[in-house]
């Protein structure tokens, strides 16, 4: 590409003449070099971006290509976020200019112009955002990076680099900062407080075994904890975080003690073991309540939990696997096998 081509184009980013057929939008742009690649950085209106981009250059209908290739619900969520009027999407869309764009850069005026063609650009990163712009009612300025003159091989390699070398933010960290962002639901707030109690309280059976903002081996992450809690959430309707912690702490203390007797105490923080024990909790709590109404103490839980573990072999527990369901069924059968009706005789 000749960087001095199109020397007579406008200097400002607002000379776009955007709505008329056959006219070339023009925007202020900077030309940058990284390694062997050169690219332009600029911003452009979201509607022009949506009208000039394709996901798959070989698809006959660019709009149909969007709809077949992408998740419409995800794009609609982006559109709704934009139309709510409070959204901001500062991450650059990464494009590769196609021959249809006839891309030209005016170096003296630092302006980039192109043909307003529906196949002008191939999207290398940001497909769902561009589809969301297409669905949105609101128009906004969007940061864009444009490569020019790439071969299909180079486009494919850049696409792979962008989509494999960028690491998404861990779900654990997202959950950890939701309160700060003031986006927590009531249930998320409750689970957060219960998690924090298990992490910080000196009497916690899981003290030192919790990882709030990242996934770590041998620790219970916030994602694992919340997924396990969701399965038993109905058992604690209207309860405070402190009360939920008090009851679950008593239960897990008994479970940890029983695992210790089989020299498997460390498995209490295994995600599969933890989820299986939490799935079992409502059944155990119901039996405790039958014997001792509303008295969910360590000793009362131990009356149910300890005999159940005594019916299990170490080999039943040592390899929890990846799914909690089989282990939960093992616990449930051991719990049920201790139930007897009695002789039925009267005095």
Tab-separated table of C-alpha atoms in Angstrom:
chain	number	residue	atom	x	y	z
A	1	UNK	CA	0.000	0.000	0.000
A	2	UNK	CA	1.226	3.491	-0.888
A	3	UNK	CA	0.813	5.586	2.306
A	4	UNK	CA	0.565	8.799	0.270
A	5	UNK	CA	-2.381	7.671	-1.853
A	6	UNK	CA	-5.581	9.804	-1.816
A	7	UNK	CA	-3.777	12.993	-0.846
A	8	UNK	CA	-6.854	15.172	-1.278
A	9	UNK	CA	-9.086	13.578	1.350
A	10	UNK	CA	-10.568	15.463	4.293
A	11	UNK	CA	-8.580	16.035	7.468
A	12	UNK	CA	-11.259	15.512	10.121
A	13	UNK	CA	-13.113	12.393	11.160
A	14	UNK	CA	-16.487	13.941	10.434
A	15	UNK	CA	-16.303	14.138	6.651
A	16	UNK	CA	-17.969	10.744	6.299
A	17	UNK	CA	-21.018	11.608	4.090
A	18	UNK	CA	-22.172	8.349	5.588
A	19	UNK	CA	-25.649	7.842	4.307
A	20	UNK	CA	-25.197	8.318	0.547
A	21	UNK	CA	-24.547	5.616	-2.020
A	22	UNK	CA	-21.126	5.442	-3.569
A	23	UNK	CA	-19.397	7.941	-1.293
A	24	UNK	CA	-16.320	7.202	0.789
A	25	UNK	CA	-16.352	7.600	4.569
A	26	UNK	CA	-13.143	9.192	5.840
A	27	UNK	CA	-11.819	9.189	9.409
A	28	UNK	CA	-8.768	10.452	11.259
A	29	UNK	CA	-6.410	7.516	11.797
A	30	UNK	CA	-2.939	6.707	13.086
A	31	UNK	CA	-0.630	4.290	11.276
A	32	UNK	CA	1.254	1.978	13.667
A	33	UNK	CA	3.817	-0.782	13.218
A	34	UNK	CA	4.173	-3.869	15.432
A	35	UNK	CA	6.681	-6.463	14.286
A	36	UNK	CA	6.145	-7.114	10.601
A	37	UNK	CA	2.581	-5.794	10.590
A	38	UNK	CA	1.291	-2.266	10.069
A	39	UNK	CA	-2.239	-1.274	11.019
A	40	UNK	CA	-4.454	1.758	11.512
A	41	UNK	CA	-6.172	2.815	14.728
A	42	UNK	CA	-9.268	5.003	14.527
A	43	UNK	CA	-12.874	5.289	15.632
A	44	UNK	CA	-15.959	5.133	13.470
A	45	UNK	CA	-19.741	5.182	13.985
A	46	UNK	CA	-21.181	1.816	14.907
A	47	UNK	CA	-23.733	1.888	12.095
A	48	UNK	CA	-21.023	2.252	9.407
A	49	UNK	CA	-19.047	-0.516	11.094
A	50	UNK	CA	-22.089	-2.783	11.053
A	51	UNK	CA	-22.777	-2.005	7.382
A	52	UNK	CA	-19.257	-2.724	6.107
A	53	UNK	CA	-18.164	-5.890	7.950
A	54	UNK	CA	-18.470	-9.601	7.298
A	55	UNK	CA	-17.688	-12.617	9.460
A	56	UNK	CA	-17.040	-15.028	6.601
A	57	UNK	CA	-15.908	-13.478	3.299
A	58	UNK	CA	-17.058	-16.491	1.271
A	59	UNK	CA	-20.693	-16.261	2.459
A	60	UNK	CA	-23.031	-14.986	-0.234
A	61	UNK	CA	-25.138	-12.829	2.094
A	62	UNK	CA	-23.134	-10.867	4.723
A	63	UNK	CA	-26.127	-10.457	7.048
A	64	UNK	CA	-27.034	-14.124	6.775
A	65	UNK	CA	-23.384	-14.904	7.486
A	66	UNK	CA	-23.645	-13.058	10.775
A	67	UNK	CA	-26.768	-14.897	11.799
A	68	UNK	CA	-25.477	-18.358	10.913
A	69	UNK	CA	-22.016	-17.926	12.408
A	70	UNK	CA	-22.759	-16.145	15.678
A	71	UNK	CA	-24.834	-16.417	18.827
A	72	UNK	CA	-27.772	-14.074	18.290
A	73	UNK	CA	-28.682	-14.013	21.995
A	74	UNK	CA	-25.197	-12.838	22.935
A	75	UNK	CA	-25.346	-10.138	20.251
A	76	UNK	CA	-28.810	-9.072	21.427
A	77	UNK	CA	-27.490	-8.744	24.978
A	78	UNK	CA	-24.825	-6.377	23.644
A	79	UNK	CA	-27.463	-4.408	21.714
A	80	UNK	CA	-29.640	-4.118	24.823
A	81	UNK	CA	-26.613	-2.956	26.822
A	82	UNK	CA	-25.942	-0.236	24.243
A	83	UNK	CA	-29.582	0.839	23.995
A	84	UNK	CA	-29.854	1.117	27.783
A	85	UNK	CA	-27.806	4.294	27.340
A	86	UNK	CA	-25.265	3.581	30.077
A	87	UNK	CA	-23.105	1.025	28.282
A	88	UNK	CA	-19.509	1.505	27.227
A	89	UNK	CA	-17.533	-0.878	24.994
A	90	UNK	CA	-13.967	0.504	24.792
A	91	UNK	CA	-12.315	-2.617	23.339
A	92	UNK	CA	-11.209	-2.248	19.729
A	93	UNK	CA	-12.818	-4.186	16.911
A	94	UNK	CA	-10.043	-5.764	14.805
A	95	UNK	CA	-10.622	-5.814	11.028
A	96	UNK	CA	-8.818	-6.851	7.870
A	97	UNK	CA	-9.506	-4.601	4.888
A	98	UNK	CA	-10.728	-6.509	1.830
A	99	UNK	CA	-10.193	-5.479	-1.834
A	100	UNK	CA	-13.774	-4.129	-1.861
A	101	UNK	CA	-12.747	-1.499	0.699
A	102	UNK	CA	-10.221	0.161	-1.635
A	103	UNK	CA	-8.528	1.452	1.505
A	104	UNK	CA	-6.497	4.663	1.103
A	105	UNK	CA	-4.465	6.616	3.656
A	106	UNK	CA	-3.710	10.338	3.385
A	107	UNK	CA	-0.485	10.675	5.356
A	108	UNK	CA	-0.344	14.537	5.469
A	109	UNK	CA	-3.899	14.762	6.806
A	110	UNK	CA	-3.762	11.430	8.680
A	111	UNK	CA	-7.107	10.331	7.263
A	112	UNK	CA	-8.212	6.864	6.191
A	113	UNK	CA	-10.958	6.434	3.598
A	114	UNK	CA	-12.698	3.408	2.133
A	115	UNK	CA	-15.617	2.375	-0.036
A	116	UNK	CA	-18.843	1.872	1.866
A	117	UNK	CA	-19.214	-1.738	0.759
A	118	UNK	CA	-20.875	-4.516	2.733
A	119	UNK	CA	-17.762	-6.657	2.231
A	120	UNK	CA	-15.207	-3.941	2.951
A	121	UNK	CA	-13.809	-5.573	6.112
A	122	UNK	CA	-13.381	-9.061	7.518
A	123	UNK	CA	-13.776	-9.184	11.324
A	124	UNK	CA	-10.801	-10.782	13.073
A	125	UNK	CA	-11.991	-9.976	16.592
A	126	UNK	CA	-15.299	-8.562	17.846
A	127	UNK	CA	-17.858	-10.467	15.790
A	128	UNK	CA	-20.553	-10.425	18.471
A	129	UNK	CA	-19.986	-6.741	19.215
A	130	UNK	CA	-20.416	-5.813	15.550
A	131	UNK	CA	-23.536	-7.972	15.288
A	132	UNK	CA	-24.790	-6.263	18.452
A	133	UNK	CA	-24.177	-2.847	16.831
A	134	UNK	CA	-26.279	-4.017	13.902
A	135	UNK	CA	-29.161	-4.969	16.224
A	136	UNK	CA	-28.932	-1.859	18.440
A	137	UNK	CA	-31.059	1.230	17.981
A	138	UNK	CA	-28.430	3.589	19.376
A	139	UNK	CA	-25.386	4.785	17.422
A	140	UNK	CA	-21.992	5.249	19.093
A	141	UNK	CA	-18.344	5.761	18.191
A	142	UNK	CA	-16.317	2.565	18.293
A	143	UNK	CA	-12.516	2.087	18.497
A	144	UNK	CA	-11.259	0.088	15.524
A	145	UNK	CA	-7.980	-1.474	14.375
A	146	UNK	CA	-7.669	-2.092	10.616
A	147	UNK	CA	-5.021	-4.243	8.942
A	148	UNK	CA	-4.560	-3.869	5.202
A	149	UNK	CA	-3.120	-6.125	2.523
A	150	UNK	CA	-3.217	-9.332	4.538
A	151	UNK	CA	-3.283	-12.675	2.753
A	152	UNK	CA	-5.871	-15.278	3.758
A	153	UNK	CA	-3.103	-17.149	5.588
A	154	UNK	CA	-2.128	-14.037	7.538
A	155	UNK	CA	-5.778	-13.338	8.395
A	156	UNK	CA	-6.185	-16.888	9.679
A	157	UNK	CA	-3.017	-16.669	11.769
A	158	UNK	CA	-4.004	-13.314	13.262
A	159	UNK	CA	-7.462	-14.684	14.058
A	160	UNK	CA	-5.884	-17.664	15.837
A	161	UNK	CA	-3.403	-15.474	17.720
A	162	UNK	CA	-6.095	-13.072	18.918
A	163	UNK	CA	-8.495	-15.811	19.969
A	164	UNK	CA	-6.008	-18.178	21.614
A	165	UNK	CA	-3.429	-15.905	23.243
A	166	UNK	CA	-5.846	-13.546	24.968
A	167	UNK	CA	-6.953	-14.940	28.315
A	168	UNK	CA	-10.494	-14.161	29.446
A	169	UNK	CA	-11.064	-12.800	32.928
A	170	UNK	CA	-11.692	-15.792	35.249
A	171	UNK	CA	-15.275	-16.232	36.431
A	172	UNK	CA	-13.913	-16.339	39.977
A	173	UNK	CA	-12.597	-12.790	39.619
A	174	UNK	CA	-15.857	-11.577	38.053
A	175	UNK	CA	-17.790	-12.913	41.043
A	176	UNK	CA	-15.253	-11.408	43.420
A	177	UNK	CA	-15.711	-7.854	42.063
A	178	UNK	CA	-19.467	-7.931	41.451
A	179	UNK	CA	-20.202	-6.303	44.799
A	180	UNK	CA	-17.782	-3.480	44.036
A	181	UNK	CA	-19.504	-3.013	40.672
A	182	UNK	CA	-22.915	-3.047	42.425
A	183	UNK	CA	-24.264	-5.721	40.069
A	184	UNK	CA	-24.865	-8.572	42.525
A	185	UNK	CA	-28.269	-10.220	42.768
A	186	UNK	CA	-29.666	-10.968	46.242
A	187	UNK	CA	-28.725	-14.638	45.931
A	188	UNK	CA	-25.200	-13.776	44.777
A	189	UNK	CA	-24.807	-11.394	47.715
A	190	UNK	CA	-25.892	-14.110	50.153
A	191	UNK	CA	-23.531	-16.683	48.644
A	192	UNK	CA	-20.699	-14.169	48.711
A	193	UNK	CA	-21.207	-13.496	52.431
A	194	UNK	CA	-21.411	-17.209	53.242
A	195	UNK	CA	-18.246	-17.855	51.225
A	196	UNK	CA	-16.463	-15.023	53.027
A	197	UNK	CA	-17.454	-16.493	56.400
A	198	UNK	CA	-15.971	-19.851	55.409
A	199	UNK	CA	-12.836	-18.125	54.188
A	200	UNK	CA	-12.238	-15.833	57.169
A	201	UNK	CA	-13.888	-17.203	60.322
A	202	UNK	CA	-11.475	-18.817	62.746
A	203	UNK	CA	-13.911	-21.699	63.446
A	204	UNK	CA	-14.487	-22.462	59.746
A	205	UNK	CA	-13.945	-26.112	58.741
A	206	UNK	CA	-12.759	-24.726	55.385
A	207	UNK	CA	-10.307	-22.167	56.771
A	208	UNK	CA	-7.323	-21.956	54.424
A	209	UNK	CA	-9.166	-23.953	51.762
A	210	UNK	CA	-11.012	-21.135	49.962
A	211	UNK	CA	-9.849	-19.169	46.913
A	212	UNK	CA	-12.015	-16.082	46.297
A	213	UNK	CA	-10.665	-14.640	43.033
A	214	UNK	CA	-8.993	-17.475	41.125
A	215	UNK	CA	-9.124	-21.212	40.593
A	216	UNK	CA	-6.403	-23.010	42.549
A	217	UNK	CA	-5.714	-26.696	43.045
A	218	UNK	CA	-6.721	-27.905	46.493
A	219	UNK	CA	-8.937	-24.862	47.101
A	220	UNK	CA	-12.673	-24.222	46.763
A	221	UNK	CA	-13.180	-21.378	44.318
A	222	UNK	CA	-16.068	-18.955	44.446
A	223	UNK	CA	-17.483	-20.504	41.252
A	224	UNK	CA	-17.375	-24.028	42.715
A	225	UNK	CA	-18.907	-22.823	45.969
A	226	UNK	CA	-21.728	-20.926	44.260
A	227	UNK	CA	-22.548	-23.831	41.943
A	228	UNK	CA	-22.783	-26.132	44.953
A	229	UNK	CA	-24.881	-23.619	46.896
A	230	UNK	CA	-27.388	-23.184	44.077
A	231	UNK	CA	-28.395	-26.824	44.425
A	232	UNK	CA	-29.435	-26.337	48.078
A	233	UNK	CA	-30.497	-22.694	48.002
A	234	UNK	CA	-34.172	-23.500	48.595
A	235	UNK	CA	-33.260	-25.076	51.938
A	236	UNK	CA	-32.382	-21.633	53.298
A	237	UNK	CA	-35.256	-19.445	52.112
A	238	UNK	CA	-35.184	-16.169	54.038
A	239	UNK	CA	-32.135	-17.126	56.107
A	240	UNK	CA	-29.278	-14.735	56.864
A	241	UNK	CA	-25.737	-15.397	55.680
A	242	UNK	CA	-24.570	-15.921	59.265
A	243	UNK	CA	-27.242	-18.555	59.895
A	244	UNK	CA	-26.499	-20.360	56.608
A	245	UNK	CA	-22.821	-20.396	57.559
A	246	UNK	CA	-23.595	-21.673	61.059
A	247	UNK	CA	-25.647	-24.626	59.779
A	248	UNK	CA	-23.379	-25.557	56.867
A	249	UNK	CA	-20.299	-25.187	59.021
A	250	UNK	CA	-21.664	-27.716	61.511
A	251	UNK	CA	-22.492	-30.138	58.701
A	252	UNK	CA	-19.152	-29.796	56.899
A	253	UNK	CA	-17.230	-30.106	60.160
A	254	UNK	CA	-18.804	-33.558	60.635
A	255	UNK	CA	-18.087	-34.523	57.034
A	256	UNK	CA	-14.465	-33.410	57.370
A	257	UNK	CA	-14.077	-35.357	60.610
A	258	UNK	CA	-15.457	-38.527	58.993
A	259	UNK	CA	-13.136	-38.114	56.008
A	260	UNK	CA	-10.242	-37.682	58.443
A	261	UNK	CA	-10.990	-41.082	59.976
A	262	UNK	CA	-10.356	-42.600	56.552
A	263	UNK	CA	-7.239	-40.421	56.050
A	264	UNK	CA	-9.011	-38.512	53.287
A	265	UNK	CA	-9.468	-35.177	55.039
A	266	UNK	CA	-7.902	-33.238	52.138
A	267	UNK	CA	-10.777	-34.312	49.875
A	268	UNK	CA	-13.146	-31.899	51.608
A	269	UNK	CA	-11.891	-29.209	49.188
A	270	UNK	CA	-12.063	-31.437	46.116
A	271	UNK	CA	-14.735	-29.827	43.863
A	272	UNK	CA	-16.494	-33.134	43.146
A	273	UNK	CA	-16.503	-34.210	46.801
A	274	UNK	CA	-17.643	-30.775	47.956
A	275	UNK	CA	-20.515	-30.643	45.448
A	276	UNK	CA	-21.611	-34.203	46.298
A	277	UNK	CA	-21.678	-33.398	50.016
A	278	UNK	CA	-23.676	-30.245	49.370
A	279	UNK	CA	-26.166	-32.177	47.234
A	280	UNK	CA	-26.593	-34.552	50.172
A	281	UNK	CA	-27.073	-31.757	52.705
A	282	UNK	CA	-30.894	-31.302	52.397
A	283	UNK	CA	-31.476	-35.025	53.025
A	284	UNK	CA	-29.181	-35.047	56.055
A	285	UNK	CA	-30.641	-31.806	57.400
A	286	UNK	CA	-34.165	-33.211	57.068
A	287	UNK	CA	-33.219	-36.232	59.199
A	288	UNK	CA	-31.600	-33.985	61.787
A	289	UNK	CA	-34.722	-31.852	61.915
A	290	UNK	CA	-36.913	-34.941	62.386
A	291	UNK	CA	-34.917	-35.909	65.462
A	292	UNK	CA	-34.068	-32.441	66.801
A	293	UNK	CA	-36.370	-29.778	65.321
A	294	UNK	CA	-34.435	-26.618	64.355
A	295	UNK	CA	-31.324	-27.759	66.244
A	296	UNK	CA	-28.662	-28.056	63.548
A	297	UNK	CA	-25.647	-28.558	65.772
A	298	UNK	CA	-22.404	-30.443	65.189
A	299	UNK	CA	-23.437	-33.290	67.499
A	300	UNK	CA	-26.838	-33.655	65.843
A	301	UNK	CA	-25.365	-33.714	62.347
A	302	UNK	CA	-22.793	-36.237	63.534
A	303	UNK	CA	-25.582	-38.645	64.531
A	304	UNK	CA	-26.468	-38.906	60.831
A	305	UNK	CA	-23.173	-38.284	59.052
A	306	UNK	CA	-20.788	-40.488	61.060
A	307	UNK	CA	-22.755	-43.780	60.648
A	308	UNK	CA	-23.159	-43.070	56.926
A	309	UNK	CA	-19.401	-42.728	56.433
A	310	UNK	CA	-18.798	-45.858	58.522
A	311	UNK	CA	-20.829	-47.841	55.964
A	312	UNK	CA	-18.528	-46.670	53.171
A	313	UNK	CA	-15.191	-48.147	52.169
A	314	UNK	CA	-12.188	-45.936	51.658
A	315	UNK	CA	-12.180	-46.990	48.008
A	316	UNK	CA	-15.692	-45.525	47.648
A	317	UNK	CA	-14.307	-42.083	48.456
A	318	UNK	CA	-10.671	-41.976	47.384
A	319	UNK	CA	-11.321	-41.156	43.713
A	320	UNK	CA	-14.207	-38.676	43.521
A	321	UNK	CA	-14.070	-38.380	39.705
A	322	UNK	CA	-15.358	-35.388	37.774
A	323	UNK	CA	-19.128	-35.610	38.243
A	324	UNK	CA	-20.644	-35.272	41.735
A	325	UNK	CA	-23.727	-37.327	40.836
A	326	UNK	CA	-22.252	-40.863	41.238
A	327	UNK	CA	-20.611	-39.921	44.530
A	328	UNK	CA	-23.837	-38.326	45.737
A	329	UNK	CA	-25.697	-41.547	44.910
A	330	UNK	CA	-23.084	-43.513	46.866
A	331	UNK	CA	-23.671	-41.284	49.893
A	332	UNK	CA	-27.441	-41.489	49.517
A	333	UNK	CA	-27.445	-45.288	49.399
A	334	UNK	CA	-25.195	-45.477	52.460
A	335	UNK	CA	-27.495	-43.095	54.290
A	336	UNK	CA	-30.606	-45.056	53.341
A	337	UNK	CA	-29.093	-48.430	54.290
A	338	UNK	CA	-29.031	-47.378	57.942
A	339	UNK	CA	-32.783	-46.817	58.083
A	340	UNK	CA	-34.993	-49.473	59.781
A	341	UNK	CA	-38.694	-49.446	60.680
A	342	UNK	CA	-38.350	-51.743	63.703
A	343	UNK	CA	-40.174	-54.887	64.805
A	344	UNK	CA	-43.618	-53.332	65.074
A	345	UNK	CA	-44.281	-55.058	68.440
A	346	UNK	CA	-46.187	-53.275	71.204
A	347	UNK	CA	-45.847	-53.645	74.950
